[in-house]
Amino acid sequence: MSPIKVGLLGFGVVGSGTYSVLTRNAEEIARRAGRSIEIVRVATRTPAKAKSVFGEALPVDNDLAGLVSDPEIDIVIELIGGETLAREMVMLAIANGKHVVTANKALLARYGNEIFAAASKQGVMVAFEAAVAGGIPIIKAIREGLTANRIQWVAGIINGTTNFILSEMRQRGLPFETVLAEAQRLGYAEADPTFDIEGVDAAHKLTLLASLAFGIRVQFDKAYIEGIINLEQEDIVHAERLGYRIKLLGITKRRPDGIELRVHPALVPAQKLLANVEGAMNAVVVKGDAIGETLYYGAGAGAEPTASAVVADLVDVTRLHTTDPGHRVPHLAFQPNALADINILPISEIRTSYYLRFLVEDRPGVLADVTRILADKSISISAMVQEQKTEGAAVIIILTHEAREGDVNQAIHQIETLGFVHSSVTRIRMENLS
Ligand code: HSE
């Protein structure tokens, strides 16, 4: 059979990794796909690097629209990133009847509904394994491997940069800025690293996982996002002493009154597998009613790990290219006309447990007043530590049982107004993952 023809948009870290993997493993990939997969044209805004690799072997230019309109091309790989031009090119490729493979989580988290609707109408596939957790086949697992289950929750470390930063801060006591610079040098960070450290990149990925797990439309605008920029070394140390590690988690949970969709730092018990995922590695735990908890672990960023997912998508598309579009796996795991309209809960309505730290005058009655405020809001304490700071001043750390966030916020506000409390209350959520 003749090769399937691929056009590559973008030739950065993942683009060149994709070319390397596809070339190195060409024979095995063809045996799996049923035919060869051939990159026949490359377009990038800055073609110099691609030109130096391909020379005269392939057309390489900056005509992105020309590539997505090229009648010879069956599949477009979108690796230019960003939202504006990428959206335009993906929509044009779909309109031209091309299948699309993309690693662009930001694009799908924001415009996925429009993109999947257009693709369904045109009968083309939009595959995005590389958009979530790099090389880990988490999309395939949720969309196909776990289809028997009613999924209850998904929780994961889905940003390598922040996990690398938190690991280095904990293990080597290094400051945040030093480790961020190192992550950028190693190529883990997004072009705009604020997407990593503010939790936006993880929220893009979590939004897609929530849609796949619960069969809901893509709703990035409803996600609660809190990054690691305000995290203090002191809390990493306290967490460690209490038997926890702080991780930036993406969590989505089915609740009776809606779905939780949230990204934030969280204390995770140190003995949990997720707490032991270090460096730029990613891991996702999925809890289904039939299977229980399953864990997926691997490289979440980098050239060839991400290329592994891109090429897997290329093989899938190649295998299914000639099938009836109505019989293909739906983009979001559920049939488009069967997506549910379930409410995403505001952060004040989520339920979890909490770590609270604040500074008080060390005198009689202080703890009694604090615990009364918590009791009045039905917030139950699971552990408490007092540490002498200076003469007459102490740090109090309280761990709570599960409580409603809105109640915890009100309690924090009341604690902060007590005359003997000399700092704001640092609040970090805790996830026992059980
Ligand atoms: N910046 C991302 C990360 C790259 O650090 O995980 C992969 O999406």
mmCIF file with all atom_site columns, N, CA, C and O in Angstrom, residues 284-328:
data_model
loop_
_atom_site.group_PDB
_atom_site.id
_atom_site.type_symbol
_atom_site.label_atom_id
_atom_site.label_alt_id
_atom_site.label_comp_id
_atom_site.label_asym_id
_atom_site.label_entity_id
_atom_site.label_seq_id
_atom_site.pdbx_PDB_ins_code
_atom_site.Cartn_x
_atom_site.Cartn_y
_atom_site.Cartn_z
_atom_site.occupancy
_atom_site.B_iso_or_equiv
_atom_site.pdbx_formal_charge
_atom_site.auth_seq_id
_atom_site.auth_comp_id
_atom_site.auth_asym_id
_atom_site.auth_atom_id
_atom_site.pdbx_PDB_model_num
ATOM 1   N N  . VAL A 1 284 ? -0.458  9.800  36.638 1.00 0.00 ? 284 VAL A N  1
ATOM 2   C CA . VAL A 1 284 ? -1.890  10.056 36.760 1.00 0.00 ? 284 VAL A CA 1
ATOM 3   C C  . VAL A 1 284 ? -2.539  8.840  37.397 1.00 0.00 ? 284 VAL A C  1
ATOM 4   O O  . VAL A 1 284 ? -2.270  7.707  36.990 1.00 0.00 ? 284 VAL A O  1
ATOM 5   N N  . VAL A 1 285 ? -3.375  9.085  38.401 1.00 0.00 ? 285 VAL A N  1
ATOM 6   C CA . VAL A 1 285 ? -4.150  8.005  39.008 1.00 0.00 ? 285 VAL A CA 1
ATOM 7   C C  . VAL A 1 285 ? -5.594  8.175  38.551 1.00 0.00 ? 285 VAL A C  1
ATOM 8   O O  . VAL A 1 285 ? -6.142  9.276  38.616 1.00 0.00 ? 285 VAL A O  1
ATOM 9   N N  . VAL A 1 286 ? -6.186  7.082  38.083 1.00 0.00 ? 286 VAL A N  1
ATOM 10  C CA . VAL A 1 286 ? -7.593  7.113  37.677 1.00 0.00 ? 286 VAL A CA 1
ATOM 11  C C  . VAL A 1 286 ? -8.325  6.097  38.533 1.00 0.00 ? 286 VAL A C  1
ATOM 12  O O  . VAL A 1 286 ? -7.886  4.943  38.640 1.00 0.00 ? 286 VAL A O  1
ATOM 13  N N  . LYS A 1 287 ? -9.423  6.529  39.147 1.00 0.00 ? 287 LYS A N  1
ATOM 14  C CA . LYS A 1 287 ? -10.201 5.601  39.974 1.00 0.00 ? 287 LYS A CA 1
ATOM 15  C C  . LYS A 1 287 ? -11.517 5.309  39.261 1.00 0.00 ? 287 LYS A C  1
ATOM 16  O O  . LYS A 1 287 ? -12.322 6.207  39.018 1.00 0.00 ? 287 LYS A O  1
ATOM 17  N N  . GLY A 1 288 ? -11.697 4.031  38.920 1.00 0.00 ? 288 GLY A N  1
ATOM 18  C CA . GLY A 1 288 ? -12.950 3.609  38.295 1.00 0.00 ? 288 GLY A CA 1
ATOM 19  C C  . GLY A 1 288 ? -13.718 2.700  39.228 1.00 0.00 ? 288 GLY A C  1
ATOM 20  O O  . GLY A 1 288 ? -13.113 2.075  40.107 1.00 0.00 ? 288 GLY A O  1
ATOM 21  N N  . ASP A 1 289 ? -15.034 2.615  39.059 1.00 0.00 ? 289 ASP A N  1
ATOM 22  C CA . ASP A 1 289 ? -15.818 1.818  40.021 1.00 0.00 ? 289 ASP A CA 1
ATOM 23  C C  . ASP A 1 289 ? -15.535 0.324  39.878 1.00 0.00 ? 289 ASP A C  1
ATOM 24  O O  . ASP A 1 289 ? -15.581 -0.418 40.853 1.00 0.00 ? 289 ASP A O  1
ATOM 25  N N  . ALA A 1 290 ? -15.181 -0.131 38.676 1.00 0.00 ? 290 ALA A N  1
ATOM 26  C CA . ALA A 1 290 ? -14.932 -1.559 38.488 1.00 0.00 ? 290 ALA A CA 1
ATOM 27  C C  . ALA A 1 290 ? -13.474 -1.905 38.779 1.00 0.00 ? 290 ALA A C  1
ATOM 28  O O  . ALA A 1 290 ? -13.183 -2.856 39.496 1.00 0.00 ? 290 ALA A O  1
ATOM 29  N N  . ILE A 1 291 ? -12.574 -1.124 38.257 1.00 0.00 ? 291 ILE A N  1
ATOM 30  C CA . ILE A 1 291 ? -11.147 -1.488 38.366 1.00 0.00 ? 291 ILE A CA 1
ATOM 31  C C  . ILE A 1 291 ? -10.484 -1.003 39.656 1.00 0.00 ? 291 ILE A C  1
ATOM 32  O O  . ILE A 1 291 ? -9.458  -1.519 40.074 1.00 0.00 ? 291 ILE A O  1
ATOM 33  N N  . GLY A 1 292 ? -11.058 0.004  40.302 1.00 0.00 ? 292 GLY A N  1
ATOM 34  C CA . GLY A 1 292 ? -10.395 0.618  41.452 1.00 0.00 ? 292 GLY A CA 1
ATOM 35  C C  . GLY A 1 292 ? -9.367  1.635  40.958 1.00 0.00 ? 292 GLY A C  1
ATOM 36  O O  . GLY A 1 292 ? -9.568  2.252  39.914 1.00 0.00 ? 292 GLY A O  1
ATOM 37  N N  . GLU A 1 293 ? -8.254  1.756  41.677 1.00 0.00 ? 293 GLU A N  1
ATOM 38  C CA . GLU A 1 293 ? -7.255  2.758  41.283 1.00 0.00 ? 293 GLU A CA 1
ATOM 39  C C  . GLU A 1 293 ? -6.264  2.180  40.277 1.00 0.00 ? 293 GLU A C  1
ATOM 40  O O  . GLU A 1 293 ? -5.787  1.060  40.455 1.00 0.00 ? 293 GLU A O  1
ATOM 41  N N  . THR A 1 294 ? -5.953  2.948  39.249 1.00 0.00 ? 294 THR A N  1
ATOM 42  C CA . THR A 1 294 ? -4.902  2.558  38.300 1.00 0.00 ? 294 THR A CA 1
ATOM 43  C C  . THR A 1 294 ? -3.929  3.722  38.212 1.00 0.00 ? 294 THR A C  1
ATOM 44  O O  . THR A 1 294 ? -4.335  4.890  38.308 1.00 0.00 ? 294 THR A O  1
ATOM 45  N N  . LEU A 1 295 ? -2.656  3.401  38.002 1.00 0.00 ? 295 LEU A N  1
ATOM 46  C CA . LEU A 1 295 ? -1.638  4.449  37.979 1.00 0.00 ? 295 LEU A CA 1
ATOM 47  C C  . LEU A 1 295 ? -0.862  4.394  36.673 1.00 0.00 ? 295 LEU A C  1
ATOM 48  O O  . LEU A 1 295 ? -0.460  3.319  36.230 1.00 0.00 ? 295 LEU A O  1
ATOM 49  N N  . TYR A 1 296 ? -0.652  5.549  36.078 1.00 0.00 ? 296 TYR A N  1
ATOM 50  C CA . TYR A 1 296 ? 0.071   5.664  34.808 1.00 0.00 ? 296 TYR A CA 1
ATOM 51  C C  . TYR A 1 296 ? 1.248   6.609  35.049 1.00 0.00 ? 296 TYR A C  1
ATOM 52  O O  . TYR A 1 296 ? 1.046   7.738  35.504 1.00 0.00 ? 296 TYR A O  1
ATOM 53  N N  . TYR A 1 297 ? 2.445   6.151  34.747 1.00 0.00 ? 297 TYR A N  1
ATOM 54  C CA . TYR A 1 297 ? 3.658   6.901  35.109 1.00 0.00 ? 297 TYR A CA 1
ATOM 55  C C  . TYR A 1 297 ? 4.591   6.980  33.911 1.00 0.00 ? 297 TYR A C  1
ATOM 56  O O  . TYR A 1 297 ? 4.707   6.002  33.158 1.00 0.00 ? 297 TYR A O  1
ATOM 57  N N  . GLY A 1 298 ? 5.255   8.078  33.716 1.00 0.00 ? 298 GLY A N  1
ATOM 58  C CA . GLY A 1 298 ? 6.232   8.161  32.635 1.00 0.00 ? 298 GLY A CA 1
ATOM 59  C C  . GLY A 1 298 ? 6.683   9.591  32.413 1.00 0.00 ? 298 GLY A C  1
ATOM 60  O O  . GLY A 1 298 ? 6.330   10.504 33.170 1.00 0.00 ? 298 GLY A O  1
ATOM 61  N N  . ALA A 1 299 ? 7.450   9.769  31.346 1.00 0.00 ? 299 ALA A N  1
ATOM 62  C CA . ALA A 1 299 ? 7.988   11.098 31.042 1.00 0.00 ? 299 ALA A CA 1
ATOM 63  C C  . ALA A 1 299 ? 6.872   11.992 30.499 1.00 0.00 ? 299 ALA A C  1
ATOM 64  O O  . ALA A 1 299 ? 6.199   11.639 29.534 1.00 0.00 ? 299 ALA A O  1
ATOM 65  N N  . GLY A 1 300 ? 6.717   13.146 31.129 1.00 0.00 ? 300 GLY A N  1
ATOM 66  C CA . GLY A 1 300 ? 5.627   14.049 30.749 1.00 0.00 ? 300 GLY A CA 1
ATOM 67  C C  . GLY A 1 300 ? 6.050   15.149 29.811 1.00 0.00 ? 300 GLY A C  1
ATOM 68  O O  . GLY A 1 300 ? 5.236   15.974 29.401 1.00 0.00 ? 300 GLY A O  1
ATOM 69  N N  . ALA A 1 301 ? 7.321   15.205 29.483 1.00 0.00 ? 301 ALA A N  1
ATOM 70  C CA . ALA A 1 301 ? 7.795   16.277 28.606 1.00 0.00 ? 301 ALA A CA 1
ATOM 71  C C  . ALA A 1 301 ? 9.065   15.789 27.914 1.00 0.00 ? 301 ALA A C  1
ATOM 72  O O  . ALA A 1 301 ? 9.572   14.711 28.212 1.00 0.00 ? 301 ALA A O  1
ATOM 73  N N  . GLY A 1 302 ? 9.547   16.604 26.978 1.00 0.00 ? 302 GLY A N  1
ATOM 74  C CA . GLY A 1 302 ? 10.788  16.252 26.278 1.00 0.00 ? 302 GLY A CA 1
ATOM 75  C C  . GLY A 1 302 ? 10.502  15.786 24.864 1.00 0.00 ? 302 GLY A C  1
ATOM 76  O O  . GLY A 1 302 ? 9.379   15.389 24.534 1.00 0.00 ? 302 GLY A O  1
ATOM 77  N N  . ALA A 1 303 ? 11.557  15.826 24.033 1.00 0.00 ? 303 ALA A N  1
ATOM 78  C CA . ALA A 1 303 ? 11.387  15.606 22.596 1.00 0.00 ? 303 ALA A CA 1
ATOM 79  C C  . ALA A 1 303 ? 10.847  14.212 22.266 1.00 0.00 ? 303 ALA A C  1
ATOM 80  O O  . ALA A 1 303 ? 9.750   14.070 21.708 1.00 0.00 ? 303 ALA A O  1
ATOM 81  N N  . GLU A 1 304 ? 11.567  13.177 22.595 1.00 0.00 ? 304 GLU A N  1
ATOM 82  C CA . GLU A 1 304 ? 11.147  11.835 22.140 1.00 0.00 ? 304 GLU A CA 1
ATOM 83  C C  . GLU A 1 304 ? 9.985   11.267 22.964 1.00 0.00 ? 304 GLU A C  1
ATOM 84  O O  . GLU A 1 304 ? 9.121   10.604 22.396 1.00 0.00 ? 304 GLU A O  1
ATOM 85  N N  . PRO A 1 305 ? 9.919   11.502 24.294 1.00 0.00 ? 305 PRO A N  1
ATOM 86  C CA . PRO A 1 305 ? 8.723   11.030 25.006 1.00 0.00 ? 305 PRO A CA 1
ATOM 87  C C  . PRO A 1 305 ? 7.438   11.615 24.403 1.00 0.00 ? 305 PRO A C  1
ATOM 88  O O  . PRO A 1 305 ? 6.443   10.918 24.207 1.00 0.00 ? 305 PRO A O  1
ATOM 89  N N  . THR A 1 306 ? 7.453   12.893 24.080 1.00 0.00 ? 306 THR A N  1
ATOM 90  C CA . THR A 1 306 ? 6.245   13.495 23.505 1.00 0.00 ? 306 THR A CA 1
ATOM 91  C C  . THR A 1 306 ? 6.038   12.977 22.076 1.00 0.00 ? 306 THR A C  1
ATOM 92  O O  . THR A 1 306 ? 4.904   12.699 21.653 1.00 0.00 ? 306 THR A O  1
ATOM 93  N N  . ALA A 1 307 ? 7.154   12.801 21.354 1.00 0.00 ? 307 ALA A N  1
ATOM 94  C CA . ALA A 1 307 ? 7.064   12.243 19.999 1.00 0.00 ? 307 ALA A CA 1
ATOM 95  C C  . ALA A 1 307 ? 6.462   10.840 20.035 1.00 0.00 ? 307 ALA A C  1
ATOM 96  O O  . ALA A 1 307 ? 5.752   10.430 19.111 1.00 0.00 ? 307 ALA A O  1
ATOM 97  N N  . SER A 1 308 ? 6.739   10.094 21.086 1.00 0.00 ? 308 SER A N  1
ATOM 98  C CA . SER A 1 308 ? 6.173   8.746  21.222 1.00 0.00 ? 308 SER A CA 1
ATOM 99  C C  . SER A 1 308 ? 4.642   8.813  21.117 1.00 0.00 ? 308 SER A C  1
ATOM 100 O O  . SER A 1 308 ? 4.009   7.986  20.453 1.00 0.00 ? 308 SER A O  1
ATOM 101 N N  . ALA A 1 309 ? 4.062   9.804  21.779 1.00 0.00 ? 309 ALA A N  1
ATOM 102 C CA . ALA A 1 309 ? 2.601   9.963  21.734 1.00 0.00 ? 309 ALA A CA 1
ATOM 103 C C  . ALA A 1 309 ? 2.132   10.472 20.370 1.00 0.00 ? 309 ALA A C  1
ATOM 104 O O  . ALA A 1 309 ? 1.103   10.020 19.843 1.00 0.00 ? 309 ALA A O  1
ATOM 105 N N  . VAL A 1 310 ? 2.888   11.385 19.789 1.00 0.00 ? 310 VAL A N  1
ATOM 106 C CA . VAL A 1 310 ? 2.513   11.911 18.455 1.00 0.00 ? 310 VAL A CA 1
ATOM 107 C C  . VAL A 1 310 ? 2.498   10.768 17.439 1.00 0.00 ? 310 VAL A C  1
ATOM 108 O O  . VAL A 1 310 ? 1.552   10.612 16.646 1.00 0.00 ? 310 VAL A O  1
ATOM 109 N N  . VAL A 1 311 ? 3.533   9.938  17.473 1.00 0.00 ? 311 VAL A N  1
ATOM 110 C CA . VAL A 1 311 ? 3.630   8.860  16.487 1.00 0.00 ? 311 VAL A CA 1
ATOM 111 C C  . VAL A 1 311 ? 2.559   7.794  16.747 1.00 0.00 ? 311 VAL A C  1
ATOM 112 O O  . VAL A 1 311 ? 1.981   7.232  15.808 1.00 0.00 ? 311 VAL A O  1
ATOM 113 N N  . ALA A 1 312 ? 2.255   7.541  18.015 1.00 0.00 ? 312 ALA A N  1
ATOM 114 C CA . ALA A 1 312 ? 1.166   6.590  18.317 1.00 0.00 ? 312 ALA A CA 1
ATOM 115 C C  . ALA A 1 312 ? -0.150  7.074  17.698 1.00 0.00 ? 312 ALA A C  1
ATOM 116 O O  . ALA A 1 312 ? -0.920  6.292  17.137 1.00 0.00 ? 312 ALA A O  1
ATOM 117 N N  . ASP A 1 313 ? -0.386  8.375  17.802 1.00 0.00 ? 313 ASP A N  1
ATOM 118 C CA . ASP A 1 313 ? -1.590  8.945  17.173 1.00 0.00 ? 313 ASP A CA 1
ATOM 119 C C  . ASP A 1 313 ? -1.542  8.792  15.650 1.00 0.00 ? 313 ASP A C  1
ATOM 120 O O  . ASP A 1 313 ? -2.561  8.510  15.004 1.00 0.00 ? 313 ASP A O  1
ATOM 121 N N  . LEU A 1 314 ? -0.345  9.003  15.074 1.00 0.00 ? 314 LEU A N  1
ATOM 122 C CA . LEU A 1 314 ? -0.226  8.852  13.612 1.00 0.00 ? 314 LEU A CA 1
ATOM 123 C C  . LEU A 1 314 ? -0.578  7.428  13.192 1.00 0.00 ? 314 LEU A C  1
ATOM 124 O O  . LEU A 1 314 ? -1.259  7.206  12.183 1.00 0.00 ? 314 LEU A O  1
ATOM 125 N N  . VAL A 1 315 ? -0.135  6.458  13.997 1.00 0.00 ? 315 VAL A N  1
ATOM 126 C CA . VAL A 1 315 ? -0.431  5.049  13.680 1.00 0.00 ? 315 VAL A CA 1
ATOM 127 C C  . VAL A 1 315 ? -1.943  4.809  13.791 1.00 0.00 ? 315 VAL A C  1
ATOM 128 O O  . VAL A 1 315 ? -2.549  4.194  12.906 1.00 0.00 ? 315 VAL A O  1
ATOM 129 N N  . ASP A 1 316 ? -2.551  5.319  14.852 1.00 0.00 ? 316 ASP A N  1
ATOM 130 C CA . ASP A 1 316 ? -4.002  5.158  15.017 1.00 0.00 ? 316 ASP A CA 1
ATOM 131 C C  . ASP A 1 316 ? -4.760  5.729  13.823 1.00 0.00 ? 316 ASP A C  1
ATOM 132 O O  . ASP A 1 316 ? -5.668  5.104  13.278 1.00 0.00 ? 316 ASP A O  1
ATOM 133 N N  . VAL A 1 317 ? -4.385  6.949  13.456 1.00 0.00 ? 317 VAL A N  1
ATOM 134 C CA . VAL A 1 317 ? -5.089  7.611  12.345 1.00 0.00 ? 317 VAL A CA 1
ATOM 135 C C  . VAL A 1 317 ? -4.876  6.823  11.054 1.00 0.00 ? 317 VAL A C  1
ATOM 136 O O  . VAL A 1 317 ? -5.813  6.628  10.264 1.00 0.00 ? 317 VAL A O  1
ATOM 137 N N  . THR A 1 318 ? -3.663  6.325  10.864 1.00 0.00 ? 318 THR A N  1
ATOM 138 C CA . THR A 1 318 ? -3.364  5.562  9.642  1.00 0.00 ? 318 THR A CA 1
ATOM 139 C C  . THR A 1 318 ? -4.221  4.292  9.585  1.00 0.00 ? 318 THR A C  1
ATOM 140 O O  . THR A 1 318 ? -4.778  3.948  8.533  1.00 0.00 ? 318 THR A O  1
ATOM 141 N N  . ARG A 1 319 ? -4.325  3.617  10.725 1.00 0.00 ? 319 ARG A N  1
ATOM 142 C CA . ARG A 1 319 ? -5.138  2.386  10.758 1.00 0.00 ? 319 ARG A CA 1
ATOM 143 C C  . ARG A 1 319 ? -6.615  2.663  10.476 1.00 0.00 ? 319 ARG A C  1
ATOM 144 O O  . ARG A 1 319 ? -7.303  1.843  9.886  1.00 0.00 ? 319 ARG A O  1
ATOM 145 N N  . LEU A 1 320 ? -7.096  3.817  10.955 1.00 0.00 ? 320 LEU A N  1
ATOM 146 C CA . LEU A 1 320 ? -8.542  4.087  10.888 1.00 0.00 ? 320 LEU A CA 1
ATOM 147 C C  . LEU A 1 320 ? -8.942  4.985  9.722  1.00 0.00 ? 320 LEU A C  1
ATOM 148 O O  . LEU A 1 320 ? -10.124 5.263  9.523  1.00 0.00 ? 320 LEU A O  1
ATOM 149 N N  . HIS A 1 321 ? -7.925  5.423  8.977  1.00 0.00 ? 321 HIS A N  1
ATOM 150 C CA . HIS A 1 321 ? -8.117  6.396  7.906  1.00 0.00 ? 321 HIS A CA 1
ATOM 151 C C  . HIS A 1 321 ? -9.284  6.038  6.971  1.00 0.00 ? 321 HIS A C  1
ATOM 152 O O  . HIS A 1 321 ? -10.086 6.882  6.601  1.00 0.00 ? 321 HIS A O  1
ATOM 153 N N  . THR A 1 322 ? -9.380  4.757  6.605  1.00 0.00 ? 322 THR A N  1
ATOM 154 C CA . THR A 1 322 ? -10.387 4.379  5.607  1.00 0.00 ? 322 THR A CA 1
ATOM 155 C C  . THR A 1 322 ? -11.694 3.870  6.242  1.00 0.00 ? 322 THR A C  1
ATOM 156 O O  . THR A 1 322 ? -12.591 3.428  5.541  1.00 0.00 ? 322 THR A O  1
ATOM 157 N N  . THR A 1 323 ? -11.791 3.943  7.582  1.00 0.00 ? 323 THR A N  1
ATOM 158 C CA . THR A 1 323 ? -13.019 3.419  8.212  1.00 0.00 ? 323 THR A CA 1
ATOM 159 C C  . THR A 1 323 ? -14.140 4.462  8.164  1.00 0.00 ? 323 THR A C  1
ATOM 160 O O  . THR A 1 323 ? -13.895 5.659  8.006  1.00 0.00 ? 323 THR A O  1
ATOM 161 N N  . ASP A 1 324 ? -15.346 3.973  8.375  1.00 0.00 ? 324 ASP A N  1
ATOM 162 C CA . ASP A 1 324 ? -16.521 4.846  8.430  1.00 0.00 ? 324 ASP A CA 1
ATOM 163 C C  . ASP A 1 324 ? -16.377 5.769  9.652  1.00 0.00 ? 324 ASP A C  1
ATOM 164 O O  . ASP A 1 324 ? -16.237 5.278  10.779 1.00 0.00 ? 324 ASP A O  1
ATOM 165 N N  . PRO A 1 325 ? -16.416 7.101  9.488  1.00 0.00 ? 325 PRO A N  1
ATOM 166 C CA . PRO A 1 325 ? -16.214 8.014  10.627 1.00 0.00 ? 325 PRO A CA 1
ATOM 167 C C  . PRO A 1 325 ? -17.155 7.719  11.802 1.00 0.00 ? 325 PRO A C  1
ATOM 168 O O  . PRO A 1 325 ? -16.773 7.872  12.947 1.00 0.00 ? 325 PRO A O  1
ATOM 169 N N  . GLY A 1 326 ? -18.355 7.250  11.526 1.00 0.00 ? 326 GLY A N  1
ATOM 170 C CA . GLY A 1 326 ? -19.315 6.974  12.597 1.00 0.00 ? 326 GLY A CA 1
ATOM 171 C C  . GLY A 1 326 ? -18.908 5.805  13.482 1.00 0.00 ? 326 GLY A C  1
ATOM 172 O O  . GLY A 1 326 ? -19.450 5.635  14.569 1.00 0.00 ? 326 GLY A O  1
ATOM 173 N N  . HIS A 1 327 ? -17.955 5.014  13.016 1.00 0.00 ? 327 HIS A N  1
ATOM 174 C CA . HIS A 1 327 ? -17.536 3.853  13.797 1.00 0.00 ? 327 HIS A CA 1
ATOM 175 C C  . HIS A 1 327 ? -16.185 4.049  14.484 1.00 0.00 ? 327 HIS A C  1
ATOM 176 O O  . HIS A 1 327 ? -15.616 3.116  15.019 1.00 0.00 ? 327 HIS A O  1
ATOM 177 N N  . ARG A 1 328 ? -15.685 5.266  14.452 1.00 0.00 ? 328 ARG A N  1
ATOM 178 C CA . ARG A 1 328 ? -14.391 5.522  15.104 1.00 0.00 ? 328 ARG A CA 1
ATOM 179 C C  . ARG A 1 328 ? -14.597 5.847  16.579 1.00 0.00 ? 328 ARG A C  1
ATOM 180 O O  . ARG A 1 328 ? -15.706 6.175  17.009 1.00 0.00 ? 328 ARG A O  1
#
